[in-house]
Coordinates of C-alpha atoms in Angstrom, one line a residue:
M16 CA -53.3 110.3 -181.5
A17 CA -52.8 114.5 -182.0
R18 CA -55.7 117.0 -182.7
T19 CA -54.2 118.8 -184.7
K20 CA -57.0 118.7 -187.0
L21 CA -59.3 119.0 -184.8
I22 CA -57.9 122.2 -183.2
A23 CA -57.1 123.6 -186.8
K24 CA -60.4 123.0 -187.4
Y25 CA -61.7 125.3 -185.0
A26 CA -59.3 128.0 -185.3
A27 CA -61.3 130.9 -186.5
L28 CA -63.4 129.7 -183.0
D29 CA -60.8 129.7 -180.8
T30 CA -59.0 133.8 -181.4
P31 CA -57.6 135.3 -178.9
N32 CA -60.1 137.8 -179.0
L33 CA -62.8 135.0 -178.2
A34 CA -63.9 136.4 -175.0
E35 CA -64.4 139.8 -176.2
R36 CA -66.6 138.4 -179.0
I37 CA -68.6 136.4 -176.6
H38 CA -68.7 139.6 -174.2
Q39 CA -70.4 142.0 -177.3
T40 CA -72.9 138.8 -178.3
I41 CA -74.4 138.5 -175.0
T42 CA -74.0 142.6 -174.3
D43 CA -75.8 142.4 -178.0
H44 CA -78.8 140.3 -177.5
I45 CA -79.4 142.0 -173.9
A46 CA -80.1 145.4 -175.7
E47 CA -81.7 144.3 -178.4
K48 CA -83.8 141.5 -176.9
G49 CA -83.8 142.3 -172.8
I50 CA -83.3 139.8 -170.0
E51 CA -86.9 137.9 -170.0
D52 CA -85.9 134.6 -171.5
L53 CA -82.1 134.5 -170.3
P54 CA -82.7 131.2 -168.1
Y55 CA -83.6 129.3 -171.5
L56 CA -80.6 130.2 -173.6
E57 CA -76.7 129.2 -174.4
V58 CA -74.1 130.9 -176.2
N59 CA -73.4 128.4 -178.8
G60 CA -69.6 128.7 -181.2
R61 CA -69.4 126.6 -183.9
W62 CA -66.1 125.5 -186.3
T63 CA -66.8 128.2 -188.2
G64 CA -66.2 131.0 -185.8
K65 CA -69.9 132.0 -185.6
L66 CA -71.2 133.0 -182.2
T67 CA -75.3 132.7 -181.6
I68 CA -77.8 132.4 -178.4
S69 CA -80.5 130.8 -178.6
D70 CA -82.8 127.9 -177.0
G71 CA -81.3 124.9 -178.5
G72 CA -81.1 123.0 -181.7
W73 CA -78.1 120.7 -183.0
R74 CA -74.7 120.9 -181.6
G75 CA -71.3 119.9 -182.5
D76 CA -69.8 117.8 -179.3
F77 CA -66.7 120.3 -179.4
D78 CA -68.4 123.6 -179.8
F79 CA -68.8 126.3 -176.8
L80 CA -71.4 125.8 -175.4
Y81 CA -72.6 127.6 -171.9
P82 CA -75.7 128.8 -170.6
V83 CA -76.0 132.4 -171.3
L84 CA -76.7 134.0 -167.4
S85 CA -73.3 131.7 -166.4
M86 CA -71.4 134.6 -168.1
C87 CA -73.2 137.4 -166.6
R88 CA -73.8 138.5 -163.3
V89 CA -77.0 140.4 -162.0
D90 CA -75.5 143.8 -159.6
R91 CA -77.6 145.1 -156.6
E92 CA -80.3 147.2 -158.7
G93 CA -81.6 144.2 -160.9
N94 CA -79.0 145.3 -164.1
V95 CA -77.8 142.2 -166.2
Y96 CA -75.1 142.4 -168.1
A97 CA -72.1 140.5 -169.3
D98 CA -69.0 139.0 -167.1
M99 CA -66.0 139.3 -168.9
A100 CA -64.0 137.0 -165.3
K101 CA -66.9 134.4 -165.9
I102 CA -66.4 134.5 -169.8
E103 CA -63.0 134.0 -169.6
K104 CA -63.2 130.9 -167.1
R105 CA -65.8 129.1 -169.6
V106 CA -63.5 130.1 -172.8
A107 CA -60.5 128.6 -170.6
I108 CA -62.2 125.4 -170.0
W109 CA -63.6 124.7 -173.6
R110 CA -59.8 124.9 -174.6
E111 CA -58.3 122.9 -172.3
T112 CA -61.3 120.1 -173.8
L113 CA -60.6 121.3 -177.5
H114 CA -56.9 120.7 -177.3
T115 CA -56.6 118.1 -174.3
P116 CA -55.7 115.1 -175.9
N117 CA -58.5 111.7 -174.9
E118 CA -57.8 107.8 -174.7
D119 CA -60.7 107.6 -176.8
D120 CA -60.4 110.0 -179.7
Q121 CA -60.2 107.7 -182.3
Y122 CA -63.2 105.9 -181.3
L123 CA -64.9 110.5 -181.1
G124 CA -63.5 110.2 -184.6
V125 CA -61.4 113.5 -183.5
C126 CA -57.8 112.0 -183.3
D127 CA -56.0 112.8 -186.5
E128 CA -56.1 109.1 -187.8
T129 CA -59.8 109.3 -187.9
F130 CA -60.8 112.8 -188.1
E131 CA -63.7 113.2 -190.9
D132 CA -63.9 117.0 -192.1
G133 CA -67.8 116.0 -193.8
N134 CA -69.5 115.6 -190.3
Y135 CA -68.4 119.5 -190.2
M136 CA -71.6 121.5 -191.8
E137 CA -71.6 125.4 -192.6
D138 CA -73.4 128.1 -191.2
D139 CA -76.5 128.2 -193.3
A140 CA -77.0 124.2 -193.9
N141 CA -76.5 123.9 -189.5
D142 CA -79.0 126.6 -189.0
L143 CA -81.4 124.6 -191.3
H144 CA -80.2 121.3 -189.6
S145 CA -80.9 122.7 -186.4
A146 CA -84.1 124.2 -187.2
F147 CA -85.7 120.7 -188.4
Y148 CA -84.7 119.0 -185.2
K149 CA -86.9 121.8 -183.1
S150 CA -89.8 121.3 -185.2
E151 CA -89.2 117.6 -184.5
M152 CA -89.0 117.8 -181.2
D153 CA -91.7 119.8 -180.7
A154 CA -94.0 117.8 -182.7
F155 CA -92.9 114.8 -180.5
I156 CA -93.8 116.6 -177.0
N157 CA -97.0 117.8 -178.5
S158 CA -98.5 114.5 -180.0
D159 CA -101.1 112.8 -178.0
N160 CA -99.1 109.4 -178.7
P161 CA -95.4 109.9 -178.6
D162 CA -93.7 107.5 -180.6
L163 CA -89.7 106.8 -179.7
L164 CA -88.5 104.8 -182.8
E165 CA -90.6 106.9 -185.4
H166 CA -89.2 110.5 -184.0
D167 CA -85.9 108.5 -184.3
R168 CA -86.7 107.1 -187.6
A169 CA -87.7 111.0 -187.9
L170 CA -84.6 112.4 -186.9
T171 CA -82.0 109.7 -189.1
E172 CA -84.6 111.6 -192.4
I173 CA -83.6 114.7 -191.0
D174 CA -79.5 113.7 -190.6
N175 CA -79.7 112.0 -193.7
L176 CA -80.7 115.5 -195.6
F177 CA -77.6 117.0 -194.5
R178 CA -74.8 114.5 -193.6
D179 CA -72.7 112.9 -196.0
S180 CA -74.1 109.3 -196.5
S181 CA -70.5 107.5 -196.1
I182 CA -70.4 108.4 -192.3
G183 CA -72.5 104.8 -192.0
A184 CA -75.3 103.8 -190.6
D185 CA -74.7 104.0 -186.9
S186 CA -75.9 107.6 -186.9
S187 CA -79.8 106.0 -187.1
Q188 CA -78.8 104.2 -183.5
R189 CA -78.8 107.1 -181.5
N190 CA -81.7 108.5 -179.9
F191 CA -81.4 112.6 -178.8
G192 CA -77.4 112.3 -179.3
E193 CA -74.4 113.3 -181.3
G194 CA -74.7 116.9 -179.7
F195 CA -77.8 117.8 -180.3
A196 CA -78.9 119.8 -177.7
V197 CA -82.8 118.4 -176.9
E198 CA -85.2 121.1 -176.6
R199 CA -86.4 121.9 -172.7
I200 CA -88.6 119.8 -170.9
E201 CA -90.5 122.7 -169.1
N202 CA -93.6 120.9 -167.6
A203 CA -94.0 117.8 -165.8
E204 CA -96.4 116.3 -168.4
D205 CA -94.2 116.6 -171.3
L206 CA -91.7 114.6 -169.1
R207 CA -94.4 112.0 -168.1
K208 CA -95.3 111.7 -171.7
I209 CA -91.5 110.9 -173.1
M210 CA -91.2 108.8 -170.3
E211 CA -94.1 106.5 -171.7
A212 CA -92.8 106.7 -175.3
I213 CA -89.7 105.9 -173.4
E214 CA -91.0 102.3 -171.9
A215 CA -93.1 101.8 -175.2
D216 CA -90.7 101.4 -177.0
S217 CA -88.3 99.5 -174.8
A218 CA -91.4 96.7 -173.9
A219 CA -91.8 96.2 -177.9
G220 CA -88.5 95.6 -178.9
G221 CA -88.0 93.3 -175.7
G222 CA -85.6 95.0 -173.7
Y223 CA -84.9 96.8 -170.1
S224 CA -86.8 100.3 -169.4
W225 CA -83.9 102.7 -167.3
I226 CA -86.8 104.1 -166.1
N227 CA -87.4 103.9 -162.2
P228 CA -90.8 102.5 -161.2
D229 CA -90.6 104.7 -158.1
F230 CA -90.5 107.8 -160.0
D231 CA -94.2 108.5 -159.9
M232 CA -95.9 111.6 -161.3
D233 CA -95.9 113.2 -157.7
N234 CA -92.2 113.4 -157.5
I235 CA -92.0 115.0 -161.0
E236 CA -95.1 117.6 -160.7
E237 CA -93.0 118.6 -157.4
M238 CA -89.7 118.8 -159.2
F239 CA -91.0 121.0 -161.9
A240 CA -93.0 122.8 -159.4
E241 CA -89.5 123.9 -157.7
G242 CA -88.1 125.0 -161.1
D243 CA -90.6 127.7 -162.8
K244 CA -87.9 129.5 -163.9
E245 CA -89.7 132.0 -166.0
Q246 CA -91.4 133.5 -162.9
D247 CA -89.0 133.4 -160.4
W248 CA -86.4 134.9 -162.9
M249 CA -88.6 138.0 -163.2
Q250 CA -89.9 138.5 -160.2
W251 CA -86.6 137.9 -158.8
I252 CA -85.6 141.4 -161.4
D253 CA -88.1 143.3 -160.4
D254 CA -87.8 142.7 -156.3
L255 CA -83.8 142.9 -156.8
R256 CA -85.4 146.5 -158.5
N257 CA -87.3 147.8 -155.7
G258 CA -84.9 147.0 -153.2
R259 CA -87.4 144.5 -151.8
F260 CA -83.8 142.3 -150.3
G261 CA -83.5 146.0 -148.4
E262 CA -79.4 147.3 -148.5
L263 CA -76.8 145.0 -150.5
P264 CA -73.3 144.8 -151.1
E265 CA -72.0 147.0 -153.7
D266 CA -70.3 144.2 -155.2
Y267 CA -73.2 142.4 -154.8
D268 CA -73.9 139.9 -157.9
G269 CA -77.2 137.4 -157.1
L270 CA -75.7 135.1 -159.9
A271 CA -72.6 134.5 -158.7
E272 CA -71.7 130.6 -157.9
D273 CA -69.9 129.8 -154.7
E274 CA -66.3 129.8 -156.1
D275 CA -67.1 133.3 -157.7
R276 CA -67.7 134.5 -154.8

């Protein structure tokens, strides 16, 4: 089995100072672009060693990928900054995933016998591939009559522009898979359109739909109403900065998870 080839492929990313590099990447982003969009962003580390912060695109299955806010803290004065302890925790989890063999490795193409160097694009090609994917996803979501089959064909055509044809015909059978982090769905209407497209595709093919008939629009709208992150995030920061929560502990971290407290 082994994973020596996969581990070697990610050597440029899996460096002893990876946590420090991620910390600097987040710090630079906040200094240059502010904090307003942080709830939507992820840190992505590629096999080439490149670290980026973005809102989606093509992702490799073994890339480092975590939400930015999962590696930040917010103090009692509303300041947002990278948190080394949280970053080190995510790096440790990622390293364990990268280095630990799995019984399904041969099917994932990551054991030494099935490893394919051709699956790994250089940064420039990956950036363009990602941009094409995001553009197609945006067009699909904003279409008046989204067609899931046509959308999948478009994604496959994009794949064919960037990926070696020897990878095989299986690549055309995927819907939103192969490491791609789908553009976030931020409202009930977009989700409804995608669900209807999936239903139509299933009906046309004579298959079964996974969509629960009891999951109606009222439930969808309620779900999104509870998660208006953009408004809640900046309002919460403003409340902290203006002392609306009263006296908070000196070591307060508004982003701490239960295990971090």
